PDB file of C-alpha atoms and ligand atoms in Angstrom:
ATOM      1  CA  MET M   1     -11.804  -6.486   3.554  1.00  0.00           C
ATOM      2  CA  THR M   2     -13.461  -5.080   0.719  1.00  0.00           C
ATOM      3  CA  LEU M   3     -13.259  -1.740  -1.122  1.00  0.00           C
ATOM      4  CA  ASP M   4     -16.483  -0.706   1.003  1.00  0.00           C
ATOM      5  CA  THR M   5     -14.080  -0.781   4.012  1.00  0.00           C
ATOM      6  CA  VAL M   6     -11.701   1.456   1.795  1.00  0.00           C
ATOM      7  CA  ALA M   7     -14.616   3.896   1.011  1.00  0.00           C
ATOM      8  CA  ARG M   8     -15.576   4.101   4.495  1.00  0.00           C
ATOM      9  CA  ASP M   9     -12.577   4.601   6.185  1.00  0.00           C
ATOM     10  CA  GLY M  10     -10.089   6.010   3.354  1.00  0.00           C
ATOM     11  CA  LEU M  11      -7.417   5.548   1.365  1.00  0.00           C
ATOM     12  CA  VAL M  12      -4.454   7.545   1.162  1.00  0.00           C
ATOM     13  CA  LEU M  13      -2.143   7.515  -2.122  1.00  0.00           C
ATOM     14  CA  LEU M  14       1.501   9.101  -1.934  1.00  0.00           C
ATOM     15  CA  GLY M  15       2.622   9.981  -5.629  1.00  0.00           C
ATOM     16  CA  CYS M  16       0.281  10.143  -8.310  1.00  0.00           C
ATOM     17  CA  GLY M  17       2.439   9.617 -11.597  1.00  0.00           C
ATOM     18  CA  LYS M  18       2.058   6.892 -14.032  1.00  0.00           C
ATOM     19  CA  MET M  19       1.138   4.307 -11.764  1.00  0.00           C
ATOM     20  CA  GLY M  20      -0.550   6.049  -9.239  1.00  0.00           C
ATOM     21  CA  THR M  21      -2.722   7.606 -12.197  1.00  0.00           C
ATOM     22  CA  ALA M  22      -3.591   3.737 -13.389  1.00  0.00           C
ATOM     23  CA  LEU M  23      -4.545   2.496 -10.135  1.00  0.00           C
ATOM     24  CA  LEU M  24      -6.634   5.722  -9.094  1.00  0.00           C
ATOM     25  CA  THR M  25      -8.849   5.372 -12.440  1.00  0.00           C
ATOM     26  CA  GLY M  26      -9.168   1.475 -11.573  1.00  0.00           C
ATOM     27  CA  TRP M  27     -10.721   2.310  -7.961  1.00  0.00           C
ATOM     28  CA  LEU M  28     -12.889   5.051  -9.159  1.00  0.00           C
ATOM     29  CA  ALA M  29     -13.873   2.839 -11.968  1.00  0.00           C
ATOM     30  CA  ALA M  30     -14.556   0.091  -9.645  1.00  0.00           C
ATOM     31  CA  GLY M  31     -16.961   2.650  -7.554  1.00  0.00           C
ATOM     32  CA  LEU M  32     -14.556   4.136  -4.877  1.00  0.00           C
ATOM     33  CA  PRO M  33     -16.004   7.305  -3.940  1.00  0.00           C
ATOM     34  CA  PRO M  34     -13.362  10.049  -4.665  1.00  0.00           C
ATOM     35  CA  ALA M  35     -14.105  11.922  -1.156  1.00  0.00           C
ATOM     36  CA  SER M  36     -12.425   8.629   0.223  1.00  0.00           C
ATOM     37  CA  VAL M  37      -9.166   9.143  -1.429  1.00  0.00           C
ATOM     38  CA  TRP M  38      -6.726  11.462  -0.171  1.00  0.00           C
ATOM     39  CA  VAL M  39      -3.750  12.277  -2.678  1.00  0.00           C
ATOM     40  CA  LEU M  40      -0.337  14.117  -2.056  1.00  0.00           C
ATOM     41  CA  GLU M  41       1.300  14.641  -5.205  1.00  0.00           C
ATOM     42  CA  PRO M  42       3.291  17.864  -5.883  1.00  0.00           C
ATOM     43  CA  ASN M  43       2.736  18.295  -9.370  1.00  0.00           C
ATOM     44  CA  PRO M  44      -0.988  17.537 -10.169  1.00  0.00           C
ATOM     45  CA  THR M  45      -2.055  16.587 -13.421  1.00  0.00           C
ATOM     46  CA  ASP M  46      -5.695  18.469 -14.431  1.00  0.00           C
ATOM     47  CA  TRP M  47      -6.920  15.100 -14.780  1.00  0.00           C
ATOM     48  CA  LEU M  48      -6.138  14.429 -11.122  1.00  0.00           C
ATOM     49  CA  LYS M  49      -7.508  17.918  -9.986  1.00  0.00           C
ATOM     50  CA  ALA M  50     -10.818  17.349 -11.832  1.00  0.00           C
ATOM     51  CA  THR M  51     -11.389  13.817  -9.837  1.00  0.00           C
ATOM     52  CA  GLY M  52     -12.410  15.224  -6.397  1.00  0.00           C
ATOM     53  CA  VAL M  53     -10.386  13.299  -4.105  1.00  0.00           C
ATOM     54  CA  HIS M  54      -8.320  15.323  -1.701  1.00  0.00           C
ATOM     55  CA  LEU M  55      -5.390  16.777  -2.767  1.00  0.00           C
ATOM     56  CA  ASN M  56      -2.459  17.490  -0.519  1.00  0.00           C
ATOM     57  CA  GLU M  57      -4.614  18.069   1.970  1.00  0.00           C
ATOM     58  CA  ALA M  58      -4.309  16.806   5.880  1.00  0.00           C
ATOM     59  CA  LEU M  59      -4.821  13.267   5.888  1.00  0.00           C
ATOM     60  CA  PRO M  60      -7.028  11.206   7.951  1.00  0.00           C
ATOM     61  CA  LYS M  61      -5.878   9.682  11.465  1.00  0.00           C
ATOM     62  CA  SER M  62      -6.796   5.944  10.495  1.00  0.00           C
ATOM     63  CA  PRO M  63      -7.209   5.275   6.680  1.00  0.00           C
ATOM     64  CA  ALA M  64      -7.740   2.057   5.795  1.00  0.00           C
ATOM     65  CA  VAL M  65      -4.814   2.529   3.564  1.00  0.00           C
ATOM     66  CA  ALA M  66      -1.815   3.800   2.691  1.00  0.00           C
ATOM     67  CA  LEU M  67      -0.444   2.949  -1.131  1.00  0.00           C
ATOM     68  CA  VAL M  68       2.918   4.611  -1.955  1.00  0.00           C
ATOM     69  CA  ALA M  69       3.716   4.892  -5.528  1.00  0.00           C
ATOM     70  CA  VAL M  70       6.353   7.553  -5.439  1.00  0.00           C
ATOM     71  CA  LYS M  71       9.977   6.588  -7.473  1.00  0.00           C
ATOM     72  CA  PRO M  72      12.370   4.553  -5.117  1.00  0.00           C
ATOM     73  CA  GLN M  73      14.687   7.261  -5.150  1.00  0.00           C
ATOM     74  CA  MET M  74      12.258  10.065  -3.695  1.00  0.00           C
ATOM     75  CA  MET M  75      11.180   7.421  -0.880  1.00  0.00           C
ATOM     76  CA  GLY M  76      13.333   9.054   1.824  1.00  0.00           C
ATOM     77  CA  ALA M  77      11.779  12.566   0.802  1.00  0.00           C
ATOM     78  CA  ALA M  78       7.985  11.413   0.779  1.00  0.00           C
ATOM     79  CA  LEU M  79       7.675   8.631   3.388  1.00  0.00           C
ATOM     80  CA  PRO M  80       7.697  11.146   6.374  1.00  0.00           C
ATOM     81  CA  ALA M  81       4.473  12.156   5.099  1.00  0.00           C
ATOM     82  CA  LEU M  82       2.818   9.028   6.227  1.00  0.00           C
ATOM     83  CA  GLN M  83       5.163   8.209   9.129  1.00  0.00           C
ATOM     84  CA  ALA M  84       2.342   9.094  11.761  1.00  0.00           C
ATOM     85  CA  LEU M  85      -0.212   6.281  10.153  1.00  0.00           C
ATOM     86  CA  GLY M  86       2.882   3.537  11.222  1.00  0.00           C
ATOM     87  CA  ASN M  87       2.764   0.746  13.449  1.00  0.00           C
ATOM     88  CA  ALA M  88      -1.086   0.663  13.724  1.00  0.00           C
ATOM     89  CA  SER M  89      -3.836  -0.726  11.715  1.00  0.00           C
ATOM     90  CA  THR M  90      -3.680   1.505   8.546  1.00  0.00           C
ATOM     91  CA  LEU M  91      -2.147  -1.255   5.989  1.00  0.00           C
ATOM     92  CA  PHE M  92       0.922   0.172   3.691  1.00  0.00           C
ATOM     93  CA  VAL M  93       1.008  -0.844   0.100  1.00  0.00           C
ATOM     94  CA  SER M  94       3.962  -0.107  -1.656  1.00  0.00           C
ATOM     95  CA  ILE M  95       4.375  -0.597  -5.463  1.00  0.00           C
ATOM     96  CA  ALA M  96       8.028   0.801  -5.617  1.00  0.00           C
ATOM     97  CA  ALA M  97      10.710  -1.653  -7.140  1.00  0.00           C
ATOM     98  CA  GLY M  98      13.594  -1.996  -5.005  1.00  0.00           C
ATOM     99  CA  THR M  99      12.529  -1.260  -1.660  1.00  0.00           C
ATOM    100  CA  SER M 100      12.314  -3.850   0.757  1.00  0.00           C
ATOM    101  CA  ILE M 101       9.616  -4.628   3.822  1.00  0.00           C
ATOM    102  CA  ALA M 102      12.627  -4.164   6.244  1.00  0.00           C
ATOM    103  CA  ALA M 103      13.285  -0.570   4.941  1.00  0.00           C
ATOM    104  CA  PHE M 104       9.505   0.083   4.939  1.00  0.00           C
ATOM    105  CA  GLU M 105       9.739  -1.323   8.723  1.00  0.00           C
ATOM    106  CA  ALA M 106      12.408   0.547   9.728  1.00  0.00           C
ATOM    107  CA  ALA M 107      11.016   3.977   8.198  1.00  0.00           C
ATOM    108  CA  LEU M 108       7.501   3.069   9.831  1.00  0.00           C
ATOM    109  CA  GLY M 109       7.929   1.227  12.622  1.00  0.00           C
ATOM    110  CA  ASP M 110       7.942  -2.348  12.578  1.00  0.00           C
ATOM    111  CA  ARG M 111       4.581  -3.161  13.998  1.00  0.00           C
ATOM    112  CA  THR M 112       3.375  -1.500  10.376  1.00  0.00           C
ATOM    113  CA  PRO M 113       1.298  -4.373   8.250  1.00  0.00           C
ATOM    114  CA  ILE M 114       2.716  -3.974   5.243  1.00  0.00           C
ATOM    115  CA  VAL M 115       2.261  -5.879   1.387  1.00  0.00           C
ATOM    116  CA  ARG M 116       4.790  -5.030  -1.243  1.00  0.00           C
ATOM    117  CA  THR M 117       3.764  -5.491  -4.861  1.00  0.00           C
ATOM    118  CA  MET M 118       5.047  -5.614  -8.271  1.00  0.00           C
ATOM    119  CA  PRO M 119       3.019  -4.329 -10.781  1.00  0.00           C
ATOM    120  CA  ASN M 120       3.519  -3.737 -14.578  1.00  0.00           C
ATOM    121  CA  THR M 121       2.908  -1.121 -17.292  1.00  0.00           C
ATOM    122  CA  PRO M 122      -0.299  -2.808 -18.883  1.00  0.00           C
ATOM    123  CA  ALA M 123      -1.934  -1.625 -15.707  1.00  0.00           C
ATOM    124  CA  MET M 124      -2.712   1.696 -17.617  1.00  0.00           C
ATOM    125  CA  VAL M 125      -4.961  -0.468 -19.871  1.00  0.00           C
ATOM    126  CA  GLY M 126      -6.256  -2.470 -16.887  1.00  0.00           C
ATOM    127  CA  ARG M 127      -4.407  -5.370 -18.123  1.00  0.00           C
ATOM    128  CA  GLY M 128      -1.257  -5.281 -15.733  1.00  0.00           C
ATOM    129  CA  ILE M 129      -0.484  -8.052 -13.431  1.00  0.00           C
ATOM    130  CA  THR M 130       0.783  -7.753  -9.771  1.00  0.00           C
ATOM    131  CA  GLY M 131       2.907 -10.309  -7.758  1.00  0.00           C
ATOM    132  CA  ILE M 132       2.136  -9.574  -3.852  1.00  0.00           C
ATOM    133  CA  CYS M 133       3.538 -10.421  -0.946  1.00  0.00           C
ATOM    134  CA  ALA M 134       3.293  -9.308   2.981  1.00  0.00           C
ATOM    135  CA  ASN M 135       4.849  -9.164   6.384  1.00  0.00           C
ATOM    136  CA  THR M 136       3.403 -10.748   9.314  1.00  0.00           C
ATOM    137  CA  HIS M 137       1.333  -8.015  10.666  1.00  0.00           C
ATOM    138  CA  ALA M 138      -0.796  -7.625   7.431  1.00  0.00           C
ATOM    139  CA  GLY M 139      -1.441 -11.083   7.683  1.00  0.00           C
ATOM    140  CA  ALA M 140      -4.267 -12.713   5.359  1.00  0.00           C
ATOM    141  CA  ALA M 141      -6.368  -9.806   5.749  1.00  0.00           C
ATOM    142  CA  GLY M 142      -3.778  -7.155   4.357  1.00  0.00           C
ATOM    143  CA  LEU M 143      -3.224  -9.249   1.440  1.00  0.00           C
ATOM    144  CA  THR M 144      -6.713  -9.871   0.597  1.00  0.00           C
ATOM    145  CA  LEU M 145      -7.356  -6.262   0.624  1.00  0.00           C
ATOM    146  CA  ALA M 146      -4.051  -5.287  -1.659  1.00  0.00           C
ATOM    147  CA  ARG M 147      -5.166  -8.091  -3.909  1.00  0.00           C
ATOM    148  CA  THR M 148      -8.862  -6.035  -4.379  1.00  0.00           C
ATOM    149  CA  LEU M 149      -6.925  -2.839  -4.914  1.00  0.00           C
ATOM    150  CA  MET M 150      -4.763  -4.068  -6.981  1.00  0.00           C
ATOM    151  CA  GLN M 151      -7.231  -5.707  -9.039  1.00  0.00           C
ATOM    152  CA  ALA M 152      -8.312  -2.862 -10.208  1.00  0.00           C
ATOM    153  CA  VAL M 153      -5.830  -2.470 -12.807  1.00  0.00           C
ATOM    154  CA  GLY M 154      -5.398  -6.234 -14.241  1.00  0.00           C
ATOM    155  CA  GLU M 155      -4.419  -9.609 -12.415  1.00  0.00           C
ATOM    156  CA  VAL M 156      -2.955 -10.498  -9.148  1.00  0.00           C
ATOM    157  CA  VAL M 157      -0.441 -13.605  -8.223  1.00  0.00           C
ATOM    158  CA  GLU M 158       0.433 -14.311  -4.324  1.00  0.00           C
ATOM    159  CA  LEU M 159       4.058 -14.562  -4.169  1.00  0.00           C
ATOM    160  CA  GLU M 160       5.411 -17.598  -1.505  1.00  0.00           C
ATOM    161  CA  GLY M 161       7.992 -14.824  -0.209  1.00  0.00           C
ATOM    162  CA  GLU M 162       9.270 -11.468  -0.403  1.00  0.00           C
ATOM    163  CA  ASP M 163      12.577 -13.166  -2.018  1.00  0.00           C
ATOM    164  CA  GLN M 164      10.708 -13.729  -5.406  1.00  0.00           C
ATOM    165  CA  ILE M 165       9.967 -10.308  -6.033  1.00  0.00           C
ATOM    166  CA  ASP M 166      13.290  -9.895  -7.833  1.00  0.00           C
ATOM    167  CA  ALA M 167      12.145 -12.795 -10.034  1.00  0.00           C
ATOM    168  CA  VAL M 168       8.602 -10.959 -10.470  1.00  0.00           C
ATOM    169  CA  THR M 169      10.420  -7.621 -11.619  1.00  0.00           C
ATOM    170  CA  ALA M 170      12.544  -9.455 -13.918  1.00  0.00           C
ATOM    171  CA  VAL M 171       9.386 -10.997 -15.798  1.00  0.00           C
ATOM    172  CA  SER M 172       6.696  -9.501 -15.693  1.00  0.00           C
ATOM    173  CA  GLY M 173       7.899  -5.779 -14.240  1.00  0.00           C
ATOM    174  CA  SER M 174      10.340  -5.394 -16.551  1.00  0.00           C
ATOM    175  CA  GLY M 175       8.795  -7.667 -19.136  1.00  0.00           C
ATOM    176  CA  PRO M 176       6.783  -5.118 -21.153  1.00  0.00           C
ATOM    177  CA  ALA M 177      10.153  -3.628 -22.450  1.00  0.00           C
ATOM    178  CA  TYR M 178      11.132  -7.228 -24.046  1.00  0.00           C
ATOM    179  CA  VAL M 179       8.086  -7.157 -25.627  1.00  0.00           C
ATOM    180  CA  PHE M 180       8.141  -4.013 -27.152  1.00  0.00           C
ATOM    181  CA  HIS M 181      11.772  -5.037 -28.287  1.00  0.00           C
ATOM    182  CA  LEU M 182      10.444  -7.713 -29.828  1.00  0.00           C
ATOM    183  CA  ILE M 183       8.091  -5.545 -32.105  1.00  0.00           C
ATOM    184  CA  GLU M 184      11.343  -3.631 -33.355  1.00  0.00           C
ATOM    185  CA  ALA M 185      13.184  -7.047 -34.184  1.00  0.00           C
ATOM    186  CA  MET M 186      10.899  -8.046 -36.122  1.00  0.00           C
ATOM    187  CA  ALA M 187      10.377  -5.158 -38.108  1.00  0.00           C
ATOM    188  CA  ALA M 188      14.181  -4.944 -38.733  1.00  0.00           C
ATOM    189  CA  ALA M 189      13.998  -8.452 -39.739  1.00  0.00           C
ATOM    190  CA  GLY M 190      10.705  -7.632 -41.928  1.00  0.00           C
ATOM    191  CA  GLU M 191      12.995  -4.533 -43.403  1.00  0.00           C
ATOM    192  CA  ALA M 192      15.758  -7.288 -43.998  1.00  0.00           C
ATOM    193  CA  GLU M 193      13.413  -9.195 -46.152  1.00  0.00           C
ATOM    194  CA  GLY M 194      12.174  -6.141 -48.091  1.00  0.00           C
ATOM    195  CA  LEU M 195       9.638  -4.416 -46.479  1.00  0.00           C
ATOM    196  CA  SER M 196       9.377  -0.429 -45.902  1.00  0.00           C
ATOM    197  CA  PRO M 197      10.190   0.325 -42.277  1.00  0.00           C
ATOM    198  CA  GLU M 198       6.367   1.805 -42.003  1.00  0.00           C
ATOM    199  CA  VAL M 199       4.969  -1.568 -43.166  1.00  0.00           C
ATOM    200  CA  ALA M 200       7.303  -3.557 -41.563  1.00  0.00           C
ATOM    201  CA  MET M 201       6.856  -1.822 -38.114  1.00  0.00           C
ATOM    202  CA  LYS M 202       3.070  -2.004 -38.853  1.00  0.00           C
ATOM    203  CA  LEU M 203       3.453  -5.990 -39.250  1.00  0.00           C
ATOM    204  CA  ALA M 204       5.324  -6.523 -36.273  1.00  0.00           C
ATOM    205  CA  ARG M 205       3.243  -4.299 -34.206  1.00  0.00           C
ATOM    206  CA  ALA M 206      -0.311  -5.688 -35.204  1.00  0.00           C
ATOM    207  CA  THR M 207       1.088  -9.424 -34.750  1.00  0.00           C
ATOM    208  CA  VAL M 208       1.990  -8.745 -31.233  1.00  0.00           C
ATOM    209  CA  CYS M 209      -0.754  -7.196 -30.026  1.00  0.00           C
ATOM    210  CA  GLY M 210      -2.879  -9.695 -32.137  1.00  0.00           C
ATOM    211  CA  ALA M 211      -1.121 -12.810 -30.645  1.00  0.00           C
ATOM    212  CA  GLY M 212      -1.305 -11.118 -27.261  1.00  0.00           C
ATOM    213  CA  GLU M 213      -4.997 -10.737 -27.342  1.00  0.00           C
ATOM    214  CA  LEU M 214      -5.306 -14.326 -29.071  1.00  0.00           C
ATOM    215  CA  ALA M 215      -2.798 -15.447 -25.838  1.00  0.00           C
ATOM    216  CA  PHE M 216      -5.360 -13.594 -23.506  1.00  0.00           C
ATOM    217  CA  ARG M 217      -8.466 -14.949 -24.720  1.00  0.00           C
ATOM    218  CA  ALA M 218      -7.700 -18.433 -25.591  1.00  0.00           C
ATOM    219  CA  PRO M 219      -8.010 -21.026 -22.677  1.00  0.00           C
ATOM    220  CA  GLU M 220      -5.226 -23.301 -24.649  1.00  0.00           C
ATOM    221  CA  SER M 221      -1.291 -23.070 -23.224  1.00  0.00           C
ATOM    222  CA  ALA M 222       1.015 -20.750 -25.243  1.00  0.00           C
ATOM    223  CA  ALA M 223       3.080 -23.902 -26.562  1.00  0.00           C
ATOM    224  CA  GLN M 224      -0.305 -25.667 -27.896  1.00  0.00           C
ATOM    225  CA  LEU M 225      -1.257 -21.940 -29.649  1.00  0.00           C
ATOM    226  CA  ARG M 226       2.317 -22.129 -31.146  1.00  0.00           C
ATOM    227  CA  ILE M 227       1.613 -25.933 -32.324  1.00  0.00           C
ATOM    228  CA  ASN M 228      -1.928 -24.507 -33.791  1.00  0.00           C
ATOM    229  CA  VAL M 229      -0.090 -22.132 -36.121  1.00  0.00           C
ATOM    230  CA  THR M 230       2.830 -24.554 -37.249  1.00  0.00           C
ATOM    231  CA  SER M 231       2.853 -26.654 -40.152  1.00  0.00           C
ATOM    232  CA  PRO M 232       5.397 -29.416 -40.319  1.00  0.00           C
ATOM    233  CA  GLY M 233       7.595 -28.505 -42.918  1.00  0.00           C
ATOM    234  CA  GLY M 234       6.460 -25.120 -43.353  1.00  0.00           C
ATOM    235  CA  THR M 235       7.562 -21.469 -42.814  1.00  0.00           C
ATOM    236  CA  THR M 236       6.579 -21.313 -39.205  1.00  0.00           C
ATOM    237  CA  ALA M 237       8.599 -24.173 -38.568  1.00  0.00           C
ATOM    238  CA  ALA M 238      11.471 -23.074 -40.848  1.00  0.00           C
ATOM    239  CA  ALA M 239      11.714 -19.854 -38.437  1.00  0.00           C
ATOM    240  CA  LEU M 240      11.140 -22.006 -34.864  1.00  0.00           C
ATOM    241  CA  SER M 241      13.755 -24.118 -35.723  1.00  0.00           C
ATOM    242  CA  HIS M 242      16.197 -21.174 -35.195  1.00  0.00           C
ATOM    243  CA  LEU M 243      13.820 -19.517 -32.199  1.00  0.00           C
ATOM    244  CA  MET M 244      13.768 -22.594 -30.223  1.00  0.00           C
ATOM    245  CA  ASP M 245      17.608 -24.060 -30.708  1.00  0.00           C
ATOM    246  CA  ALA M 246      18.164 -24.613 -27.006  1.00  0.00           C
ATOM    247  CA  GLU M 247      21.643 -23.233 -27.839  1.00  0.00           C
ATOM    248  CA  THR M 248      21.504 -20.174 -30.001  1.00  0.00           C
ATOM    249  CA  GLY M 249      17.609 -19.700 -29.549  1.00  0.00           C
ATOM    250  CA  LEU M 250      15.348 -17.778 -27.503  1.00  0.00           C
ATOM    251  CA  PRO M 251      15.159 -19.574 -24.620  1.00  0.00           C
ATOM    252  CA  PRO M 252      19.254 -19.455 -23.755  1.00  0.00           C
ATOM    253  CA  LEU M 253      18.676 -15.652 -24.458  1.00  0.00           C
ATOM    254  CA  MET M 254      15.742 -15.080 -22.288  1.00  0.00           C
ATOM    255  CA  ARG M 255      17.201 -17.142 -19.430  1.00  0.00           C
ATOM    256  CA  ARG M 256      20.519 -14.797 -19.479  1.00  0.00           C
ATOM    257  CA  ALA M 257      18.104 -11.648 -20.066  1.00  0.00           C
ATOM    258  CA  VAL M 258      15.803 -12.149 -17.028  1.00  0.00           C
ATOM    259  CA  HIS M 259      18.737 -13.383 -15.022  1.00  0.00           C
ATOM    260  CA  ALA M 260      20.343 -10.080 -15.584  1.00  0.00           C
ATOM    261  CA  ALA M 261      17.067  -8.344 -14.556  1.00  0.00           C
ATOM    262  CA  ALA M 262      16.904 -10.169 -11.360  1.00  0.00           C
ATOM    263  CA  GLU M 263      20.341  -9.864 -10.264  1.00  0.00           C
ATOM    264  CA  ARG M 264      20.035  -6.132 -10.762  1.00  0.00           C
ATOM    265  CA  GLY M 265      16.964  -5.851  -8.802  1.00  0.00           C
ATOM    266  CA  LYS M 266      18.937  -7.474  -6.027  1.00  0.00           C
ATOM    267  CA  GLU M 267      21.721  -4.781  -6.317  1.00  0.00           C
ATOM    268  CA  LEU M 268      19.410  -2.311  -6.368  1.00  0.00           C
ATOM    269  CA  GLY M 269      17.112  -3.562  -3.399  1.00  0.00           C
ATOM    270  CA  LYS M 270      20.293  -3.414  -1.560  1.00  0.00           C
TER     271      LYS M 270
HETATM  272  N1  LIG R 301       6.601   1.999 -14.158  1.00  0.00           N
HETATM  273  C1  LIG R 301       6.505   0.929 -14.065  1.00  0.00           C
HETATM  274  O1  LIG R 301       6.589   0.138 -15.065  1.00  0.00           O
HETATM  275  C2  LIG R 301       6.694   0.498 -12.614  1.00  0.00           C
HETATM  276  C3  LIG R 301       6.364  -1.043 -12.504  1.00  0.00           C
HETATM  277  C4  LIG R 301       6.340  -1.863 -11.363  1.00  0.00           C
HETATM  278  C5  LIG R 301       6.355  -0.497 -10.367  1.00  0.00           C
HETATM  279  N2  LIG R 301       6.506   0.707 -10.589  1.00  0.00           N
HETATM  280  C6  LIG R 301       6.862   1.643  -9.489  1.00  0.00           C
HETATM  281  O2  LIG R 301       6.039   2.557  -9.187  1.00  0.00           O
HETATM  282  C7  LIG R 301       6.383   3.445  -8.547  1.00  0.00           C
HETATM  283  C8  LIG R 301       5.887   4.820  -9.214  1.00  0.00           C
HETATM  284  O3  LIG R 301       6.451   4.923 -10.644  1.00  0.00           O
HETATM  285  P1  LIG R 301       5.857   5.413 -11.997  1.00  0.00           P
HETATM  286  O4  LIG R 301       6.439   4.869 -13.020  1.00  0.00           O
HETATM  287  O5  LIG R 301       4.391   5.531 -11.350  1.00  0.00           O
HETATM  288  O6  LIG R 301       6.513   6.788 -11.257  1.00  0.00           O
HETATM  289  P2  LIG R 301       6.443   8.552 -11.582  1.00  0.00           P
HETATM  290  O7  LIG R 301       5.348   8.584 -12.856  1.00  0.00           O
HETATM  291  O8  LIG R 301       7.269   9.145 -11.492  1.00  0.00           O
HETATM  292  O9  LIG R 301       5.166   8.684 -10.511  1.00  0.00           O
HETATM  293  C9  LIG R 301       5.841   9.268  -9.255  1.00  0.00           C
HETATM  294  C10 LIG R 301       4.917  10.301  -8.543  1.00  0.00           C
HETATM  295  O10 LIG R 301       5.384  10.582  -7.085  1.00  0.00           O
HETATM  296  C11 LIG R 301       5.615  12.116  -7.172  1.00  0.00           C
HETATM  297  N3  LIG R 301       6.281  12.583  -5.983  1.00  0.00           N
HETATM  298  C12 LIG R 301       7.331  12.926  -6.146  1.00  0.00           C
HETATM  299  N4  LIG R 301       7.708  12.993  -4.404  1.00  0.00           N
HETATM  300  C13 LIG R 301       6.725  12.848  -3.924  1.00  0.00           C
HETATM  301  C14 LIG R 301       6.492  13.191  -2.393  1.00  0.00           C
HETATM  302  N5  LIG R 301       7.430  13.621  -1.688  1.00  0.00           N
HETATM  303  N6  LIG R 301       5.353  12.936  -2.059  1.00  0.00           N
HETATM  304  C15 LIG R 301       4.430  12.775  -2.820  1.00  0.00           C
HETATM  305  N7  LIG R 301       4.495  12.661  -4.132  1.00  0.00           N
HETATM  306  C16 LIG R 301       5.820  12.535  -5.178  1.00  0.00           C
HETATM  307  C17 LIG R 301       6.038  12.531  -8.636  1.00  0.00           C
HETATM  308  O11 LIG R 301       5.694  13.804  -8.705  1.00  0.00           O
HETATM  309  P3  LIG R 301       7.072  14.693  -9.665  1.00  0.00           P
HETATM  310  O12 LIG R 301       6.734  14.108 -11.153  1.00  0.00           O
HETATM  311  O13 LIG R 301       6.826  15.845  -9.480  1.00  0.00           O
HETATM  312  O14 LIG R 301       8.615  13.960  -9.250  1.00  0.00           O
HETATM  313  C18 LIG R 301       5.469  11.505  -9.448  1.00  0.00           C
HETATM  314  O15 LIG R 301       3.991  12.158  -9.784  1.00  0.00           O
HETATM  315  C19 LIG R 301       8.176   3.685  -8.710  1.00  0.00           C
HETATM  316  O16 LIG R 301       8.404   3.291  -6.967  1.00  0.00           O
HETATM  317  C20 LIG R 301       8.576   2.239  -9.618  1.00  0.00           C
HETATM  318  O17 LIG R 301       9.521   1.181  -9.100  1.00  0.00           O
HETATM  319  C21 LIG R 301       6.751   1.251 -11.759  1.00  0.00           C
END
């Protein structure tokens, strides 16, 4: 299935906040006609009103896709609007953290094709990465369609099963915050070495953005990119001897942080 099927049969978007807006922007840019999209959103932005999509109108009987982009705590109140589309051919795609496929099956019917995804906020600049998994009713066709939809805002990886979603959340879902904190920590360290707060922040931020862009574009592995900028006995090597320390460095710290996020994801999913 492609965006052509979606253009023909329609797409329903439940919730058009930050992530819903990012996705809709990507789909419209990829050529999905606004007339093929139905959005349910209690507080539409001026941008959304101007897109020309069907806004808070009656839904088509059998759209190709219903994409659920409300906060998990709003799910119970929001899902009944889509219940009539359950147990049929409409593919449900959820981007909500913490709501399991089983919970969707319980709400919509256990013959509903469902793909659960975990995107991240760089989707807002078309540079997201999304992990996806499906129930048996969605199958390969459902995964392909969900992949096409999520690729409008970045890359997609297919998971071995829903049990990997908490790990994806812990690495890439929550990951942008780790990188933002890296900027803060580098800037604070720069201040401690005598830079003004403004200059330290400018250096740290531009360095993370620039290194991210290099990692995005370069064919080399992250390890090779690191080696390429590390002269033996030089300044970078001096810093990395701390950062790469097996007991006190970044690897064990990151391991603990990611584990805490994954455990929290499991708790929230209960
Ligand atoms: N942000 C992330 O990093 C991230 C990453 C991965 C997954 N997600 C998931 O993506 C989902 C959306 O997150 P977000 O950051 O885009 O949240 P958000 O900006 O709060 O967007 C949710 C939208 O849904 C609307 N809504 C609330 N109740 C509704 C209802 N009954 N019917 C229709 N729409 C309703 C909200 O309107 P109001 O503003 O009026 O409440 C809001 O505009 C969440 O489930 C989250 O877990 C987010």
